[in-house]
Short mmCIF file of C-alpha atoms in Angstrom, two decimals:
data_model
loop_
_atom_site.label_atom_id
_atom_site.label_comp_id
_atom_site.label_asym_id
_atom_site.label_seq_id
_atom_site.Cartn_x
_atom_site.Cartn_y
_atom_site.Cartn_z
CA MET J 1 79.60 62.38 -187.20
CA GLU J 2 81.76 62.25 -190.41
CA ASP J 3 79.51 59.92 -191.83
CA TRP J 4 76.91 61.90 -191.23
CA ARG J 5 78.05 65.25 -192.61
CA ALA J 6 78.90 63.13 -195.78
CA PHE J 7 75.01 61.45 -196.41
CA VAL J 8 73.76 65.41 -195.56
CA ASP J 9 75.95 67.32 -198.29
CA GLN J 10 74.85 64.33 -200.79
CA ARG J 11 71.31 64.77 -200.17
CA THR J 12 71.41 68.86 -199.96
CA THR J 13 73.21 69.28 -203.45
CA GLU J 14 71.13 70.90 -206.66
CA GLU J 15 72.32 67.79 -208.51
CA PHE J 16 70.56 65.09 -205.88
CA LYS J 17 67.67 67.64 -205.83
CA ARG J 18 67.51 67.45 -209.43
CA ILE J 19 67.36 63.56 -209.71
CA SER J 20 65.14 62.86 -207.24
CA ALA J 21 62.35 65.75 -208.52
CA ARG J 22 62.58 63.45 -212.09
CA ASN J 23 62.82 60.32 -209.74
CA LYS J 24 59.52 61.62 -208.13
CA VAL J 25 58.35 62.34 -211.59
CA ASN J 26 58.83 59.49 -213.18
CA ARG J 27 57.83 56.85 -210.30
CA ALA J 28 54.12 58.94 -210.53
CA LYS J 29 53.67 57.04 -214.38
CA LEU J 30 53.61 53.69 -213.16
CA LYS J 31 51.54 51.77 -214.02
CA GLY J 32 52.40 48.55 -211.88
CA PRO J 33 54.74 49.45 -209.52
CA ALA J 34 56.71 46.65 -207.54
CA CYS J 35 54.96 45.45 -204.52
CA LEU J 36 57.69 43.69 -203.19
CA GLY J 37 58.40 46.15 -200.34
CA ARG J 38 62.21 45.38 -198.37
CA HIS J 39 62.71 42.17 -199.99
CA SER J 40 64.27 41.28 -203.42
CA MET J 41 63.74 39.40 -206.88
CA ALA J 42 65.64 36.55 -205.61
CA VAL J 43 64.07 37.13 -201.83
CA THR J 44 61.00 36.43 -203.03
CA ARG J 45 61.51 33.80 -205.89
CA HIS J 46 63.45 31.46 -202.79
CA LYS J 47 59.77 32.05 -200.63
CA MET J 48 57.70 30.63 -203.34
CA ALA J 49 59.78 27.57 -203.55
CA MET J 50 59.58 27.15 -200.32
CA GLU J 51 55.77 27.67 -199.89
CA LYS J 52 55.32 25.33 -202.53
CA ASN J 53 58.18 22.49 -200.87
CA LEU J 54 60.12 23.00 -203.98
CA THR J 55 63.55 21.35 -203.94
CA SER J 56 65.32 24.31 -206.11
CA ASP J 57 64.20 28.05 -206.79
CA VAL J 58 65.14 27.26 -210.62
CA GLU J 59 61.64 25.50 -210.72
CA ILE J 60 59.59 28.98 -209.96
CA GLY J 61 59.55 30.82 -213.61
CA ARG J 62 60.42 34.50 -214.02
CA CYS J 63 56.52 34.92 -215.00
CA GLU J 64 55.54 33.81 -211.57
CA VAL J 65 57.65 35.94 -209.60
CA PHE J 66 57.22 38.69 -211.75
CA LEU J 67 53.16 38.53 -211.08
CA ARG J 68 54.09 38.19 -207.25
CA ALA J 69 56.27 41.47 -207.69
CA HIS J 70 53.25 43.16 -208.91
CA THR J 71 50.83 41.77 -206.64
CA ARG J 72 49.19 44.30 -204.16
CA LYS J 73 48.97 43.31 -200.12
CA ASP J 74 45.20 42.83 -200.87
CA LYS J 75 45.83 39.91 -203.29
CA VAL J 76 44.84 42.18 -206.30
CA VAL J 77 47.28 41.75 -209.31
CA GLN J 78 48.47 45.09 -211.50
CA TYR J 79 48.04 43.18 -214.39
CA PRO J 80 45.00 40.75 -214.42
CA ASP J 81 45.02 40.63 -218.80
CA LEU J 82 48.62 39.75 -218.05
CA ALA J 83 47.98 36.95 -216.05
CA GLU J 84 45.14 35.65 -218.11
CA LYS J 85 47.27 35.47 -220.84
CA LEU J 86 50.16 33.47 -219.48
CA ASP J 87 47.31 31.05 -218.04
CA GLU J 88 46.53 30.69 -221.74
CA LEU J 89 50.16 29.90 -222.90
CA TYR J 90 51.05 27.95 -220.22
CA SER J 91 47.73 25.56 -220.63
CA SER J 92 49.10 25.54 -224.61
CA ASN J 93 52.48 25.47 -223.85
CA PRO J 94 53.44 24.31 -220.49
CA ALA J 95 57.49 24.06 -221.09
CA SER J 96 56.90 28.38 -221.42
CA ARG J 97 56.44 28.54 -217.62
CA MET J 98 60.12 28.03 -216.80
CA THR J 99 62.29 31.07 -217.01
CA GLY J 100 64.51 30.86 -220.32
CA MET J 101 65.05 33.49 -223.44
CA ASP J 102 61.76 32.67 -225.20
CA ASP J 103 59.85 31.91 -222.12
CA ALA J 104 55.83 33.13 -221.53
CA LEU J 105 57.12 36.09 -220.43
CA THR J 106 59.16 37.34 -223.28
CA GLU J 107 56.39 36.19 -225.77
CA LEU J 108 53.96 38.31 -223.96
CA VAL J 109 55.62 41.40 -222.59
CA GLY J 110 59.04 41.10 -225.07
CA SER J 111 62.15 41.07 -225.02
CA ASP J 112 64.41 42.46 -222.10
CA ASN J 113 66.70 45.49 -221.90
CA ARG J 114 70.10 44.67 -221.85
CA GLY J 115 71.98 43.98 -218.87
CA ARG J 116 68.62 43.07 -217.38
CA MET J 117 66.31 40.17 -216.57
CA ARG J 118 62.36 41.04 -215.74
CA GLY J 119 61.19 38.97 -212.56
CA LEU J 120 65.15 37.80 -211.71
CA GLY J 121 66.13 40.98 -209.73
CA CYS J 122 69.53 42.82 -210.02
CA SER J 123 72.76 41.78 -211.69
CA ILE J 124 70.60 38.30 -214.05
CA SER J 125 71.73 39.21 -217.51
CA LYS J 126 70.84 37.57 -220.77
CA VAL J 127 74.31 36.64 -220.94
CA GLY J 128 73.95 35.35 -217.60
CA LEU J 129 70.98 33.28 -218.13
CA LYS J 130 72.30 31.05 -221.52
CA LYS J 131 75.16 30.13 -219.40
CA SER J 132 72.94 28.51 -216.66
CA ALA J 133 70.94 26.91 -219.40
CA PRO J 134 72.47 23.18 -218.98
CA ALA J 135 71.17 23.39 -214.71
CA ARG J 136 68.05 24.70 -215.84
CA SER J 137 67.31 22.11 -218.60
CA LYS J 138 68.27 19.17 -215.93
CA VAL J 139 66.25 20.90 -213.48
CA GLU J 140 63.55 20.77 -216.07
CA ASN J 141 63.65 17.28 -216.59
CA VAL J 142 63.69 15.99 -212.94
CA THR J 143 60.60 18.68 -212.73
CA LYS J 144 59.16 16.35 -215.45
CA GLU J 145 60.01 12.81 -213.95
CA LYS J 146 58.63 13.66 -210.52
CA GLU J 147 55.33 14.87 -212.34
CA SER J 148 55.27 11.22 -214.10
CA VAL J 149 55.76 9.33 -211.00
CA THR J 150 52.84 11.41 -208.65
CA GLN J 151 50.71 10.78 -211.67
CA GLU J 152 52.03 6.66 -211.87
CA LEU J 153 51.30 7.19 -207.97
CA SER J 154 47.85 8.56 -207.98
CA GLN J 155 46.78 5.63 -210.40
CA VAL J 156 48.50 2.80 -207.62
CA LYS J 157 46.84 4.94 -205.08
CA LYS J 158 42.80 4.70 -206.95
CA LYS J 159 43.39 0.86 -207.89
CA LEU J 160 44.14 0.35 -203.53
CA ASP J 161 41.49 2.45 -202.76
CA GLY J 162 39.22 -0.26 -205.53
CA MET J 163 40.77 -2.84 -203.71
CA THR J 164 40.45 -1.96 -200.32
CA GLN J 165 36.62 -1.12 -201.19
CA ASP J 166 36.34 -4.36 -202.31
CA ILE J 167 37.91 -6.57 -199.84
CA VAL J 168 35.27 -4.49 -196.90
CA GLU J 169 32.40 -6.06 -199.27
CA MET J 170 34.08 -9.55 -199.02
CA LYS J 171 34.15 -9.14 -195.45
CA LYS J 172 31.06 -8.07 -195.17
CA THR J 173 29.59 -10.84 -197.07
CA LEU J 174 31.58 -13.69 -195.35
CA VAL J 175 30.29 -12.08 -191.70
CA ASP J 176 26.75 -12.39 -193.42
CA MET J 177 26.67 -16.12 -194.27
CA GLN J 178 28.43 -16.84 -191.05
CA LYS J 179 25.37 -15.73 -189.41
CA ASP J 180 23.47 -17.14 -191.75
CA ARG J 181 25.13 -20.50 -191.19
CA GLN J 182 24.98 -19.99 -187.31
CA TYR J 183 21.12 -19.34 -187.40
CA THR J 184 20.43 -22.51 -189.47
CA GLN J 185 22.76 -24.33 -187.04
CA ASN J 186 21.19 -23.13 -184.08
CA LEU J 187 17.45 -24.20 -185.04
CA SER J 188 18.70 -27.87 -185.66
CA SER J 189 20.77 -27.63 -182.32
CA PRO J 190 20.38 -30.77 -180.26
CA THR J 191 21.00 -28.97 -177.33
CA VAL J 192 17.63 -26.48 -178.51
CA ALA J 193 15.16 -29.87 -178.42
CA LYS J 194 16.42 -31.00 -174.78
CA SER J 195 15.84 -27.69 -173.50
CA THR J 196 11.58 -28.66 -173.80
CA GLN J 197 12.83 -31.61 -171.61
CA ALA J 198 14.39 -29.71 -168.98
CA SER J 199 13.08 -29.69 -165.43
CA SER J 200 15.25 -26.46 -164.80
CA PRO J 201 12.03 -24.10 -163.37
CA ASP J 202 13.28 -21.29 -165.87
CA ILE J 203 11.46 -23.13 -168.72
CA ILE J 204 8.45 -20.98 -168.45
CA TYR J 205 10.21 -18.58 -169.56
CA ILE J 206 10.36 -20.17 -172.71
CA GLY J 207 9.06 -18.27 -176.18
CA LYS J 208 8.54 -14.98 -173.94
CA ARG J 209 9.03 -11.97 -175.00
CA CYS J 210 11.72 -9.76 -173.20
CA ASP J 211 13.42 -6.01 -173.29
CA LEU J 212 16.76 -6.34 -172.81
CA LEU J 213 18.55 -4.05 -170.59
CA GLY J 214 22.04 -2.55 -171.18
CA PHE J 215 25.38 -2.17 -168.40
CA GLY J 216 24.68 1.15 -166.41
CA LYS J 217 22.33 3.50 -167.39
CA ARG J 218 21.96 2.43 -171.13
CA GLY J 219 18.01 0.75 -170.28
CA VAL J 220 16.94 -0.81 -172.86
CA VAL J 221 18.93 -2.12 -175.48
CA ALA J 222 16.94 -4.81 -176.97
CA ARG J 223 14.12 -6.34 -177.26
CA GLY J 224 13.41 -10.19 -178.29
CA GLU J 225 12.34 -13.74 -177.05
CA VAL J 226 14.17 -16.47 -174.84
CA HIS J 227 14.84 -18.94 -176.86
CA GLU J 228 17.28 -21.25 -174.84
CA VAL J 229 17.13 -21.51 -170.75
CA ASN J 230 19.15 -24.79 -170.61
CA PRO J 231 22.80 -23.98 -169.24
CA ASN J 232 24.46 -26.78 -171.44
CA ALA J 233 23.44 -24.78 -174.84
CA THR J 234 25.69 -22.93 -176.57
CA VAL J 235 25.61 -19.78 -178.81
CA HIS J 236 28.29 -19.61 -181.40
CA CYS J 237 30.15 -23.03 -179.60
CA GLU J 238 30.46 -20.14 -177.03
CA PRO J 239 29.15 -21.74 -174.05
CA LEU J 240 26.33 -20.01 -171.34
CA GLU J 241 27.48 -18.37 -168.65
CA ASP J 242 26.16 -18.35 -165.36
CA GLY J 243 22.30 -17.33 -165.17
CA ALA J 244 22.30 -16.17 -168.84
CA PHE J 245 19.68 -16.85 -171.41
CA VAL J 246 19.71 -17.19 -175.36
CA VAL J 247 18.15 -14.82 -176.71
CA VAL J 248 16.59 -14.65 -180.68
CA LEU J 249 16.93 -10.14 -180.88
CA THR J 250 13.86 -9.23 -182.52
CA GLU J 251 14.56 -5.30 -182.24
CA VAL J 252 18.32 -3.54 -181.80
CA ILE J 253 17.29 -0.18 -180.14
CA GLN J 254 21.04 0.66 -179.43
CA PRO J 255 23.31 -0.47 -182.36
CA HIS J 256 26.61 0.36 -180.11
CA ALA J 257 25.55 -1.21 -177.19
CA PRO J 258 28.03 -4.03 -175.86
CA LEU J 259 26.64 -7.57 -176.15
CA TRP J 260 26.37 -8.97 -173.04
CA LYS J 261 29.32 -11.60 -174.18
CA GLU J 262 30.80 -11.36 -177.25
CA ASP J 263 30.36 -14.45 -178.95
CA GLY J 264 33.03 -14.43 -181.79
CA PHE J 265 31.17 -13.28 -184.50
CA ALA J 266 30.28 -9.84 -183.24
CA SER J 267 30.32 -7.84 -180.68
CA THR J 268 27.51 -4.84 -180.83
CA LEU J 269 24.18 -5.57 -180.86
CA GLY J 270 24.33 -3.85 -184.18
CA GLU J 271 26.86 -5.80 -185.56
CA ALA J 272 24.63 -9.19 -184.67
CA GLY J 273 21.12 -7.84 -186.00
CA PRO J 274 17.71 -8.70 -185.69
CA GLY J 275 16.91 -12.16 -185.84
CA SER J 276 20.73 -13.65 -184.42
CA PHE J 277 21.09 -15.13 -181.39
CA VAL J 278 22.61 -13.84 -178.51
CA GLN J 279 23.15 -14.83 -174.46
CA TRP J 280 22.10 -12.08 -171.80
CA GLY J 281 22.52 -12.54 -168.20
CA LYS J 282 18.40 -13.13 -166.40
CA GLU J 283 19.18 -10.49 -163.92
CA ALA J 284 19.48 -8.11 -167.16
CA LEU J 285 16.16 -9.23 -168.98
CA ARG J 286 12.86 -7.78 -168.46
CA ILE J 287 10.78 -11.24 -169.31
CA GLN J 288 6.69 -9.59 -170.24
#
């Protein structure tokens, strides 16, 4: 109660009313009042450093804090001309972004009054700023080193991306070469010639067109021709499974459908592609 009475007495004096009236008039004359609410300049500067994942608040120049302090909640800057000029000055002189006696804000707005510095909050003066020059210089050097390292890492990443793309193209070329070589080997394979002399009743299917049925409810996944029915035949050096035929693909309908049996060169019909030899179960062939 004693504190409350003292507070009421202080607020009801003629001197306080005169000061309040004067301050109300002065606030009405402001062109760009501060929009920080309960937050101080120092707190705002720290929040900006946290947003950018910086290691020190010193890396945030007071020019940036000044603009943030005069930006409304709807993101409208109260000094658009100043913001545009600051950007131009940053482009021509990046060092002017860092807080100092001759930074961008000083150049555009003018020198600060005695005992205060714009964008830094209370208790920060020119004298204190001068004494902190060595620390700020150290931070500036660290910032420049970080930018240099970032640029070097970006260049290395571009080179690695290019090398990765080259490796992918080389792998694709090697796979195509292996398919072509295997296709040639299958054409000249003695096993194929042997099939014409085989006594198997399935020999009547050789050369006939067929639909390849996929697993489950996939339906027709590809079309081709029966090329070999001899159980001793091989596809890409892999022996035929019981009840399987060698089929040469003429059309791939479902590229992502898995092979009836992987042969070490491909695992899906799309990877094998038309013209390739695959083995497919007789019961999963619709021979025409």
